[in-house]
Coordinates of C-alpha atoms and ligand atoms in Angstrom, one line a residue:
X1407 CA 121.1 208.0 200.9
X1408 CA 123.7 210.3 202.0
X1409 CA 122.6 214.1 202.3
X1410 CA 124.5 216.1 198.8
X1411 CA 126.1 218.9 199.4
X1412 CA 126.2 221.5 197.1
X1413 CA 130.2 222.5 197.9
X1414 CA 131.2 219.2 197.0
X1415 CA 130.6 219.6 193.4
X1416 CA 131.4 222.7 191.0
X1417 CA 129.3 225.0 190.4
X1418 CA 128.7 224.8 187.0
X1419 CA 127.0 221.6 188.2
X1420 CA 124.6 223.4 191.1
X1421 CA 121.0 223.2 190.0
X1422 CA 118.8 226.6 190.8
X1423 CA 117.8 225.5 194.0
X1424 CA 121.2 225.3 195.2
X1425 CA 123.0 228.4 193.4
X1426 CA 119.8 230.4 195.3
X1427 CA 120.8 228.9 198.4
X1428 CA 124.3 229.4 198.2
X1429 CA 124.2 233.0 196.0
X1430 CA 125.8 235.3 199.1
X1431 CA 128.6 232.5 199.4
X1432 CA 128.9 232.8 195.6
X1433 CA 129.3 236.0 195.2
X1434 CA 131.6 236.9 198.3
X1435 CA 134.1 233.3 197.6
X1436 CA 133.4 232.2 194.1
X1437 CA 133.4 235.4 191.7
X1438 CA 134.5 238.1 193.9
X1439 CA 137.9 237.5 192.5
X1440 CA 138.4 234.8 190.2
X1441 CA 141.4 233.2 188.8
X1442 CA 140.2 230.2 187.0
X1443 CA 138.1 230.3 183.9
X1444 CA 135.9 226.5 183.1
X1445 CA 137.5 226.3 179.9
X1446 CA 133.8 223.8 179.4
X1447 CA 131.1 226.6 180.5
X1448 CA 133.0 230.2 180.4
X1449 CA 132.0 230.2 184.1
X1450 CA 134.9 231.7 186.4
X1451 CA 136.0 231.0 189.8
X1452 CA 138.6 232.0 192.6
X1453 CA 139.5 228.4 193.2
X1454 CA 139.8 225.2 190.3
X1455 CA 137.7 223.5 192.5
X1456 CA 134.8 225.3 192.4
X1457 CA 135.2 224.9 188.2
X1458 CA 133.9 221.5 186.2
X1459 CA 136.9 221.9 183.3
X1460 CA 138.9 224.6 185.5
X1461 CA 142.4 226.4 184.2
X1462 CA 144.0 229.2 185.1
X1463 CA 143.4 232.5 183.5
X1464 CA 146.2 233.7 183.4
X1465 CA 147.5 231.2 180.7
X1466 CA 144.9 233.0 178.5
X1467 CA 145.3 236.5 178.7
Ligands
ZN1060 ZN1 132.2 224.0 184.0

């Protein structure tokens, strides 16, 4: 079975172990300064990728 990684999926997928792993990457990349919102799970992110149902912000405010 091929190894998962983690970066590969969004985040609103990462399971606790991974999110603990990954929090410094998280916090510095992810949130630091986010312009998409997961229009599924309120979570918010710098990059779509990073988002399960990502859209921009901006189309919001
Ligand atoms: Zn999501």
């Amino acid at each position: 079975m091929p190894k998962r990684d983690p970066l590969d999926e969004p985040i609103c997928k990462w399971d606790r172990k991974e999110l603990e792993k990954l929090l410094g990457f998280l916090v510095t990349e992810v949130v630091a300064s986010p312009h998409y919102i997961c229009i599924k799970c309120g979570r918010a992110a710098s990059e779509k990728d990073y988002l399960c149902k990502g859209r921009k912000m901006s189309h919001y405010r």
